[in-house]
XYZ file of C-alpha atoms in Angstrom:
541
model
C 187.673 -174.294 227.736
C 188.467 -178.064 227.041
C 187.952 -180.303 229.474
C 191.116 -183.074 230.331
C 189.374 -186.048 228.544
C 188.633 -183.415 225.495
C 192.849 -183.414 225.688
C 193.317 -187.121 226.323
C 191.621 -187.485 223.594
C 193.257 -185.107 220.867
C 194.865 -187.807 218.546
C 198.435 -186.876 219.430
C 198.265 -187.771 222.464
C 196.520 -190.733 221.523
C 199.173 -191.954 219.486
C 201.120 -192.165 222.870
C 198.566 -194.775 223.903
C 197.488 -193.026 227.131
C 196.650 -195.440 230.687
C 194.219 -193.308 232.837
C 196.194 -193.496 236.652
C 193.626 -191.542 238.030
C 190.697 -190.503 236.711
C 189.734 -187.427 239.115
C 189.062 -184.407 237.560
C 188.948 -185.569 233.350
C 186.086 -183.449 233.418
C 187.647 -180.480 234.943
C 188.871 -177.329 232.032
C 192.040 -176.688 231.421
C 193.176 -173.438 231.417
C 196.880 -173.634 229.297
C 199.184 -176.276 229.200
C 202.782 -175.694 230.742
C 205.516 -178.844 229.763
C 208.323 -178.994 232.991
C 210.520 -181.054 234.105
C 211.226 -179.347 237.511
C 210.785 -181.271 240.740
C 208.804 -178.224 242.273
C 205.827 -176.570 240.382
C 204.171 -174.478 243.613
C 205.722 -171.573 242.514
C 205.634 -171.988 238.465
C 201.900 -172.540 237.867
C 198.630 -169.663 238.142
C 196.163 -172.405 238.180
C 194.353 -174.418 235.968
C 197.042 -175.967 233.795
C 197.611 -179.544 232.235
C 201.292 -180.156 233.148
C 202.995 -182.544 230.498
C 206.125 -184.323 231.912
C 208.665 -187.113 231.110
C 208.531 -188.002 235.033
C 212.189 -187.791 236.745
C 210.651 -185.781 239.631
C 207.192 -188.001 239.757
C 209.676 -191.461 239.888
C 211.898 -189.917 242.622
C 209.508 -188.148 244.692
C 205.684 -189.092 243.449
C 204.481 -187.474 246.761
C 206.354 -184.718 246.874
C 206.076 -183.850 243.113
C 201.909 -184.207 243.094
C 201.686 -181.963 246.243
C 203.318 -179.100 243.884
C 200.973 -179.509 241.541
C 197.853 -179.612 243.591
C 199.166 -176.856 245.567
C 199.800 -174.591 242.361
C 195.574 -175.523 241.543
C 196.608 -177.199 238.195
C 194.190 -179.961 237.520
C 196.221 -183.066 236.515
C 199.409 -184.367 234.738
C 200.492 -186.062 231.691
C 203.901 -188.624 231.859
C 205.885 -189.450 229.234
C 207.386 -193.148 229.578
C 208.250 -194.124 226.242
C 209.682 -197.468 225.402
C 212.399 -198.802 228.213
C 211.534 -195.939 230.883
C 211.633 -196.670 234.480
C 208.338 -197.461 235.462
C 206.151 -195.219 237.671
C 205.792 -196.045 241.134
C 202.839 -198.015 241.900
C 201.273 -196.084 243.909
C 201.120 -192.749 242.122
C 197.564 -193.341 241.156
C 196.108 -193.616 244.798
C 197.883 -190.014 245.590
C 196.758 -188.672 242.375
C 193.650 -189.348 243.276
C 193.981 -188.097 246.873
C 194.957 -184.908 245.811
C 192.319 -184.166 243.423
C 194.815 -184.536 240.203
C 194.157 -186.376 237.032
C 196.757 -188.539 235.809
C 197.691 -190.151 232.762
C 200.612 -192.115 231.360
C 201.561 -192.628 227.863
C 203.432 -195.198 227.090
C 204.476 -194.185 223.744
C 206.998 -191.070 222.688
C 204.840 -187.946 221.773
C 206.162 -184.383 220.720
C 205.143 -182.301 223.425
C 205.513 -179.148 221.463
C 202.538 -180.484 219.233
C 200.374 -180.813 222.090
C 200.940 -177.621 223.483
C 200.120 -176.276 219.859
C 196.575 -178.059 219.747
C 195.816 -177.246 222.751
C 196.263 -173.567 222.527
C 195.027 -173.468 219.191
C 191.430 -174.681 220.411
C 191.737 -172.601 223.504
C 192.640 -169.119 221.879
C 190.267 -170.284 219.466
C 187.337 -170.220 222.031
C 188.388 -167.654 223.451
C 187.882 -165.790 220.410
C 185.212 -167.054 219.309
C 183.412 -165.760 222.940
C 185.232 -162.416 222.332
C 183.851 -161.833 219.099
C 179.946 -163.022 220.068
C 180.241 -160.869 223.270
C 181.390 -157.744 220.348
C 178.581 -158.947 218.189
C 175.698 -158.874 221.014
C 177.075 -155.365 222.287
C 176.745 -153.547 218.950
C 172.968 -155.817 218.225
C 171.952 -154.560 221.478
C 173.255 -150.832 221.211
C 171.939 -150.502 217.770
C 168.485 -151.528 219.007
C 168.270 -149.288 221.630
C 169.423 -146.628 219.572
C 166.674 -147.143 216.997
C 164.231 -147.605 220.327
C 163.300 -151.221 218.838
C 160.089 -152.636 220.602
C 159.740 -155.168 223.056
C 159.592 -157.531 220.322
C 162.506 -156.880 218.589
C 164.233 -157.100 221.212
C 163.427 -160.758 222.214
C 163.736 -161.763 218.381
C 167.233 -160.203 218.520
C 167.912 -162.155 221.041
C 166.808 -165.518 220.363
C 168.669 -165.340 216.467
C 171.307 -164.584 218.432
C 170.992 -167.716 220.570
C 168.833 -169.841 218.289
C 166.539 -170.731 220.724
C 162.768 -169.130 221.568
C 162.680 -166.385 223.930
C 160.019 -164.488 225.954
C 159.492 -161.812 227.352
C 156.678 -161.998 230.347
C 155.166 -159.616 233.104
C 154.972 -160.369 236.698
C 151.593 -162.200 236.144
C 153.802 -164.712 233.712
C 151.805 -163.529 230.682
C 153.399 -163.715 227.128
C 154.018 -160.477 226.492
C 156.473 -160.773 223.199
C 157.174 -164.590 221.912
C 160.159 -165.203 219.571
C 160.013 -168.896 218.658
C 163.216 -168.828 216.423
C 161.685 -171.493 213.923
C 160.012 -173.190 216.721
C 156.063 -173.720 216.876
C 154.595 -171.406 218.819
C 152.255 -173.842 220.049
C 154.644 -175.467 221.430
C 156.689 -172.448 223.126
C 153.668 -171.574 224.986
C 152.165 -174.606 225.837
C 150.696 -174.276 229.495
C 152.823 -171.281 229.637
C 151.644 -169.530 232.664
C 152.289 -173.151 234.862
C 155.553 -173.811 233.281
C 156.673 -170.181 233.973
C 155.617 -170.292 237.623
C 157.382 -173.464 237.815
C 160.678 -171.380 237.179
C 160.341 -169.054 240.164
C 163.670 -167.277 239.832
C 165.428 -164.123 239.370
C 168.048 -164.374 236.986
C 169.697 -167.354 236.811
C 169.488 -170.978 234.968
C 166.657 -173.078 236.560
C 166.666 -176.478 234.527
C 166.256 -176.158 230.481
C 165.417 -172.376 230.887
C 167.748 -169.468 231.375
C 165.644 -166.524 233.124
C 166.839 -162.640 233.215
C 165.335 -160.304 235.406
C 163.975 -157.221 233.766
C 164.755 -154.196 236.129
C 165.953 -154.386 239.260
C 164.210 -154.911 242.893
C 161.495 -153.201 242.758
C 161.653 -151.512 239.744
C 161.551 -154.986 238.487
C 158.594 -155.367 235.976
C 159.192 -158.985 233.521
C 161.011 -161.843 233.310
C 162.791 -162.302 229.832
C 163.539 -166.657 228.950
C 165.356 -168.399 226.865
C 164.199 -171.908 226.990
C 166.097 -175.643 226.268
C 169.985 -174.593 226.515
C 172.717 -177.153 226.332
C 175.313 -176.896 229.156
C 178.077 -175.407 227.121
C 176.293 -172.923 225.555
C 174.795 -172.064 228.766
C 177.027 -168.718 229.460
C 176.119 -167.472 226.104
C 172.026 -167.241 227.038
C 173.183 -165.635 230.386
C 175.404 -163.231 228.654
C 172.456 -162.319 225.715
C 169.458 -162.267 228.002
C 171.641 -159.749 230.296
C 172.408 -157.675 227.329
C 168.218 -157.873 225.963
C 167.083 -156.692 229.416
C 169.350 -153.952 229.743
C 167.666 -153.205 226.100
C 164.066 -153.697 227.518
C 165.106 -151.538 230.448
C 166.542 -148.482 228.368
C 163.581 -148.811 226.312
C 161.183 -148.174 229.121
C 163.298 -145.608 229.845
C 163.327 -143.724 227.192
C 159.621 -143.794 226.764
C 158.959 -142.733 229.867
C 161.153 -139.888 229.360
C 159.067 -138.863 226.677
C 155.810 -138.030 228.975
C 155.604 -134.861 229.842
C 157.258 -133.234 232.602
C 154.270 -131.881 234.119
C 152.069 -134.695 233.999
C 154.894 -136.750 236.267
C 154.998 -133.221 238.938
C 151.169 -133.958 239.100
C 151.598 -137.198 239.963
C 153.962 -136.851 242.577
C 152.009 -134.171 243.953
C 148.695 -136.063 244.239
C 150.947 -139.392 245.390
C 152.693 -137.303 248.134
C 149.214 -135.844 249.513
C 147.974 -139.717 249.394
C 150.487 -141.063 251.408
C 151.073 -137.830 253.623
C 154.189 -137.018 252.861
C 152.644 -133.556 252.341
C 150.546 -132.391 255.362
C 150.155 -128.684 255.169
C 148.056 -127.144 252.836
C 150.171 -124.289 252.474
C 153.146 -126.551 251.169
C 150.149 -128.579 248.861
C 148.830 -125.416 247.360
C 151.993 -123.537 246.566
C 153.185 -126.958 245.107
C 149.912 -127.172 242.810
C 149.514 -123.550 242.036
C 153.297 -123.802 240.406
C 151.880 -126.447 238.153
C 149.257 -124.801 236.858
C 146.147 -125.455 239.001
C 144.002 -121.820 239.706
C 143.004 -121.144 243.474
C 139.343 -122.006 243.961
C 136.940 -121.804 246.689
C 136.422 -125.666 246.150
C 138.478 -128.546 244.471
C 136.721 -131.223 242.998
C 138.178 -134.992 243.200
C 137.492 -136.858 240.268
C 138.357 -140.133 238.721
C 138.123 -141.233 234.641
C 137.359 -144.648 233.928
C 137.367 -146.467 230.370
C 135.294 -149.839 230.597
C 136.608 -150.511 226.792
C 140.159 -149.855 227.504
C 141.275 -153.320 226.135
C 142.710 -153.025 223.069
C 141.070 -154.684 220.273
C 142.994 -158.456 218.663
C 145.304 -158.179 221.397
C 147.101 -155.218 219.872
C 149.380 -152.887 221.908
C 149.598 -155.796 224.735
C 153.255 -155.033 225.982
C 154.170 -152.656 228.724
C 155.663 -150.073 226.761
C 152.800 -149.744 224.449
C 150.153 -149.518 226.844
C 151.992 -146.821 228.559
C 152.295 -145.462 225.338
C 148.358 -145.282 225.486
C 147.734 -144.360 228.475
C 150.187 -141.410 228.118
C 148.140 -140.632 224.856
C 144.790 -141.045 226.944
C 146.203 -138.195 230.103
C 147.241 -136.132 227.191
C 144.010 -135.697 225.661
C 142.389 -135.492 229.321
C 144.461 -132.552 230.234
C 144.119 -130.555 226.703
C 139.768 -130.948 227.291
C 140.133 -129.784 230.576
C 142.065 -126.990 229.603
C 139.979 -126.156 226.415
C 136.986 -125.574 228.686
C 138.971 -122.962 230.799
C 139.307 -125.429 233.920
C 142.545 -126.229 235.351
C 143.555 -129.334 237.409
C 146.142 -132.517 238.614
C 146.443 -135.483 237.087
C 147.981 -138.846 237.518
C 147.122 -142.085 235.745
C 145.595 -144.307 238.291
C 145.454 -147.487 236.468
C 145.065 -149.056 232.809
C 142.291 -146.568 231.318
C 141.835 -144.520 235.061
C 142.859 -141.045 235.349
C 143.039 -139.351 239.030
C 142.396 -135.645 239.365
C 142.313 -132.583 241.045
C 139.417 -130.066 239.461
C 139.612 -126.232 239.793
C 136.449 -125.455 237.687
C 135.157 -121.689 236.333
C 131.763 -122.174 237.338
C 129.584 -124.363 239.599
C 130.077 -127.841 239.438
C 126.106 -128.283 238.053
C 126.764 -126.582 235.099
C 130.390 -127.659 234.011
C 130.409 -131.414 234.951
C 128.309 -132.475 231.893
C 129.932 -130.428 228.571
C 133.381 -131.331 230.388
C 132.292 -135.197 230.001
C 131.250 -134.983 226.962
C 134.317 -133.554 225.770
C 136.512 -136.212 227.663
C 134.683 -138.985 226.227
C 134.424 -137.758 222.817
C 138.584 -136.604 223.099
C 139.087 -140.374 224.196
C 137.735 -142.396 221.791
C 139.304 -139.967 219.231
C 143.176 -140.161 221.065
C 143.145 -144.072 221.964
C 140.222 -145.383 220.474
C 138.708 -146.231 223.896
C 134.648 -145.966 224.489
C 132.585 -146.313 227.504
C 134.430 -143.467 229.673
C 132.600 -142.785 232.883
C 133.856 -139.938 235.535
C 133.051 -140.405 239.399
C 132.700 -136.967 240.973
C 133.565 -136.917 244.657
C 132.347 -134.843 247.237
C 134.104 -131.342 246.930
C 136.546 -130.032 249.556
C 137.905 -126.420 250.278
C 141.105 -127.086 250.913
C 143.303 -129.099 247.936
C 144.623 -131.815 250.663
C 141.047 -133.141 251.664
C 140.294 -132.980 248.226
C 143.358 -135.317 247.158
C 142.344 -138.091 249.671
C 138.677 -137.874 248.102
C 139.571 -139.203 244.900
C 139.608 -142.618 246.371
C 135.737 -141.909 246.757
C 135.362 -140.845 243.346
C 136.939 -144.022 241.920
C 134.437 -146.024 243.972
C 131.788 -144.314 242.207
C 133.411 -144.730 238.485
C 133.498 -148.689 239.269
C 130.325 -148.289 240.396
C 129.187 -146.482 237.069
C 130.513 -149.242 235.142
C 128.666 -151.798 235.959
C 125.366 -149.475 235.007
C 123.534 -150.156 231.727
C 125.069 -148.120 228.889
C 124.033 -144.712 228.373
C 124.985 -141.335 227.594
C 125.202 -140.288 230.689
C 129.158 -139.370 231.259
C 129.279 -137.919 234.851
C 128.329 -139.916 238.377
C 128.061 -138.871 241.945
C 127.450 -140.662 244.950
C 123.791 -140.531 244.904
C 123.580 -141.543 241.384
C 125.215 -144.901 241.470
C 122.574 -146.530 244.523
C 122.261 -149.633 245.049
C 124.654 -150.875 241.984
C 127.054 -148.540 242.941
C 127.115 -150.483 246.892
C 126.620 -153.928 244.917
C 129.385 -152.772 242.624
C 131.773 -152.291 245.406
C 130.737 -155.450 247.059
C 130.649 -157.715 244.243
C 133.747 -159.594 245.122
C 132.243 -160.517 248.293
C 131.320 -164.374 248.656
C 128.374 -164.067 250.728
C 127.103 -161.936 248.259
C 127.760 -164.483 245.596
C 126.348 -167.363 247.635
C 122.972 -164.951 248.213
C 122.512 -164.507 244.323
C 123.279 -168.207 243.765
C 120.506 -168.850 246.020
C 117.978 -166.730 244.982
C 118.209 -167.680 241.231
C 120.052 -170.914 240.511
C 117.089 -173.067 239.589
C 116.071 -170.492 237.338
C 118.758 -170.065 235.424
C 119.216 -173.882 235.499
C 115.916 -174.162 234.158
C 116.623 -171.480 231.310
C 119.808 -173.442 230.135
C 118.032 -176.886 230.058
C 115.224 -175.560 227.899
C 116.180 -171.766 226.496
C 112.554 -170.151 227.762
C 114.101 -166.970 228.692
C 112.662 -166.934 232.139
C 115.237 -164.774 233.690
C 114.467 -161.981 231.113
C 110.548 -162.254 231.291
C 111.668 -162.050 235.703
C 113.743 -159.123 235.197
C 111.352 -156.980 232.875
C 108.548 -157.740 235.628
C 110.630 -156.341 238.821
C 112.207 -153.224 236.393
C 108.818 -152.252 235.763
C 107.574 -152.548 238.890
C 105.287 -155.384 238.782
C 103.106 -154.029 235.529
C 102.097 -157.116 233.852
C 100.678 -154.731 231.288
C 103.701 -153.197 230.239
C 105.878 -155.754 230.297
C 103.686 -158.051 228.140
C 103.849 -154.581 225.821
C 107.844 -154.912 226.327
C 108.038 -158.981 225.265
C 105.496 -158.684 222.576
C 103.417 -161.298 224.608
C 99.571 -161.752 224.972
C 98.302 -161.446 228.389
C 97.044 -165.246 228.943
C 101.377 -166.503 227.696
C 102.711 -163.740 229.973
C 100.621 -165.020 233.015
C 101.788 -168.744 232.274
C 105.425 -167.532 232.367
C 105.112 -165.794 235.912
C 103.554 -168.656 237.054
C 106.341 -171.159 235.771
C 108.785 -168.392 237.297
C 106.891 -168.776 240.888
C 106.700 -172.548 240.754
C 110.344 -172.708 239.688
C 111.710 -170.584 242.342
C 109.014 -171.776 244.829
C 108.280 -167.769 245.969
C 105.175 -165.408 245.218
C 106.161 -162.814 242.834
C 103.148 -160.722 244.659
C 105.344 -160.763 247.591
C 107.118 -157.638 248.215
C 110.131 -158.891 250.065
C 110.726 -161.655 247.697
C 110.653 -159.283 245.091
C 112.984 -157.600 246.734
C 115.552 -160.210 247.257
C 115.011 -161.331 243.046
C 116.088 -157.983 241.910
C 118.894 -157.632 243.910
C 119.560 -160.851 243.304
C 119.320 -160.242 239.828
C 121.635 -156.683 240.423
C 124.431 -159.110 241.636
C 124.620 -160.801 238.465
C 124.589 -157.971 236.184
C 126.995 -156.541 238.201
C 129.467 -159.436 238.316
C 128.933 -159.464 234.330
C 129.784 -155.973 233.911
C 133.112 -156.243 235.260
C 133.974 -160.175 234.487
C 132.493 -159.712 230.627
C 130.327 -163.001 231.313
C 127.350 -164.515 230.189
C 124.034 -164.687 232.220
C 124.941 -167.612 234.529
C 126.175 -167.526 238.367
């Protein structure tokens, strides 16, 4: 809505020659304008209006006159005088301006009746003009989520709309789908994760960003922003970014209605065992037994793990689509479970880490290994995933204990991980050792500080001059101290092998012939590969 300088300034009122009184509220909208003449306005007005007046009630009772329009919430007043009037009392400006009111004279004759039309031209003309972009989001919007439109056509939608870049982020203020509208994209996500945090907010304008919530409370899972608004536009980005996050929101919806039925009893099922909501076996078993798990004398927990589960050039990297995936990567799970004759519960765990439930036909020793060769070879075919791993836990008889083990068998698949690549598929407790406890440990600072400790100079040395001492040390405590077979392993001669060791024991300042220093190396050495497993890092601490 215009604003009472915008009005002031329309040129027929100009032609009046207008005298500011009071200059309180010029930058206050104007809702209509209503032209009276009637000493009393209290009960004419809604609110909001411009009065326009010749002045016979303001010259005979200014105070009186001024309190009816304040009291009606109209936001100023515009006097007629024209040439030979009686002047306006002289202190109408000072209670103008105690009221609130904005007042201005003109000294000149103006026609009244083509104010009012100006005025209401450019204000029905807004009006309409915010009608018809509300219309025109609502049917972008709806046809979008009836085509299911991706993440990123949603946020392109919505910044052509707005002609400003958009983004849509996750909780961790990652960039999950950029739409620059003609902006470098440099330049739209420069810093972006600092900026973003910057703009810790729910859903409203913070600065030269507008920021919509996507979801609600806790359902609540991205931030969608419109960035560098001007002030009068500002309702507009509220309005759109609304509108896009209901989109985003649908969208998720829909997809998830898409996953199977089953799959989301099963998770419930295992979830409600996990945080003992369920208690009695009885309940747990006639719960699983109507989705499709067979009675067993003994339930094995399990847990999948992918370490490739990234997708490859950053593709697939919003929400939807790598639920999309990971729906694609359950699916495939169940049918090879089910293909072997075994039945079981499953729940997606994590990006690439499927929870379950195993009711096998036969013992554990002989199914474990064909059914992980079948999962990994039904992965890599459904999501294009390598590396899977599966952590057996211990089996239970009864389904509940067997639920709250599956906590133990993810220890073990994050313990697998971090073990040199093989064939192997399938991992128990007692395969995973030491890497398996250093796996599960690896986070731990002391345990950082040991391994710096142990093998900093070394690897400081191996920067500096790229000898490769660290390999030649970890060949010689893999093999046990067999200078033979490691100079066999290096392609070295005895005499350069023997130089090396020394230059390893001078470095280090320890006697590799030394059984507890050794032992300290290699797990020292453990630590690191560990940390690199997980972190995807090179060979430094």
């Amino acid at each position: 809505m215009p604003t009472v300088a915008e009005i002031v300034a329309l040129p027929v009122i100009q032609q009046g020659e207008p005298e500011i009184l009071c200059a309180h509220g010029l930058d206050r909208p104007i809702r209509w304008v209503h032209v009276s003449d009637v000493p009393d306005l209290s009960d004419v007005l809604q609110g909001g209006e411009l009065v326009l007046t010749t002045g016979a009630a303001l010259r005979a009772a200014p105070l009186d006159y001024l309190r009816s329009v304040a009291a009606a919430h109209a936001v100023g007043v515009v006097v007629e005088l024209g040439a030979g009037a009686v002047p306006l009392p002289v202190n109408v400006g000072a209670i103008a301006e105690e009221l609130g009111l904005a007042l201005v004279a003109v000294r000149r004759v103006i026609k009244f009746v083509e104010v009012t039309e100006q005025v209401h031209r450019v204000i029905v003309a807004d009006q309409y003009q915010e009608v018809d972009f509300a219309r025109q989001t609502h049917e972008v919007f709806t046809d979008l989520s009836m085509r299911r439109a991706t993440p990123a056509g949603i946020a392109e939608a919505a910044a052509n709309l707005l002609g400003a870049p958009v983004v849509l982020e996750d909780l961790t203020h990652q960039a999950m789908a950029v739409a620059t509208a003609g902006h470098p994209t440099s330049d739209v996500l420069r810093d972006w994760q600092r900026r973003s945090r910057q703009h810790e907010t729910g859903a409203e304008r913070t600065d030269d960003w507008v920021i919509s919530e996507v979801g609600r409370g806790e359902d609540a899972w991205g931030r969608l922003i419109a960035l560098s608004p001007s002030d009068d536009v500002a309702a507009r980005f509220t309005m759109v970014l609304e509108r896009a996050s209901q989109a985003l929101v649908l969208h998720r919806m829909a997809e998830r209605g898409r996953t199977d039925i089953e799959h989301q009893a099963q998770a419930g099922l295992l979830e409600d065992v996990a945080r003992e909501r369920i208690r009695f076996e009885d309940e747990a078993t006639a719960r699983a037994f109507a989705l499709g798990l067979r009675p067993a004398s003994q339930y094995l927990p399990a847990t999948l793990r992918i370490a490739g589960w990234a997708p490859k050039d950053g593709a697939d990297a919003d929400p939807v689509s790598e639920q999309r995936r990971s729906a694609r990567l359950l699916d495939a799970v169940t049918r090879s479970v089910k293909a072997l004759g075994h039945s079981g519960l499953f729940s997606l765990r994590g990006p690439g880490e499927i929870a379950m439930v195993l009711s096998l036909n036969m013992r554990p020793g002989s199914a474990l290994e064909p059914l992980g060769r079948a999962l990994r070879r039904d992965a890599e075919r459904a999501v294009d995933a390598h590396g899977l791993v599966l952590g057996v836990g211990t089996p239970a008889p009864g389904l509940i204990d067997a639920i709250h083990r599956i906590t133990d068998a993810a220890h073990v698949a994050e313990a697998a991980l971090s073990l040199p690549a093989s064939q192997r598929v399938c991992f128990r407790v007692a395969d995973i050792r030491l890497r398996g406890l250093l796996s599960m440990l690896r986070t731990d600072p002391r345990l950082q500080r040991f391994a710096e400790g142990e093998l900093r100079a070394l690897i400081l040395h191996d920067i500096e001059s790229a000898a490769g001492l660290l390999d030649v040390l970890r060949g010689y405590l893999e093999l046990g101290g067999n200078k033979s077979a490691l100079a066999s392993r290096l392609h070295l001669s005895r005499p350069s092998l023997y130089a090396k060791l020394n230059r390893i024991e001078q470095i280090l300042g320890v006697d590799l012939a030394d059984g507890e220093s050794a032992t300290s190396l290699h797990v020292a050495l453990l630590i690191l590969e560990t940390r690199n497993a997980f972190s995807g890092g090179g060979a430094t601490l």
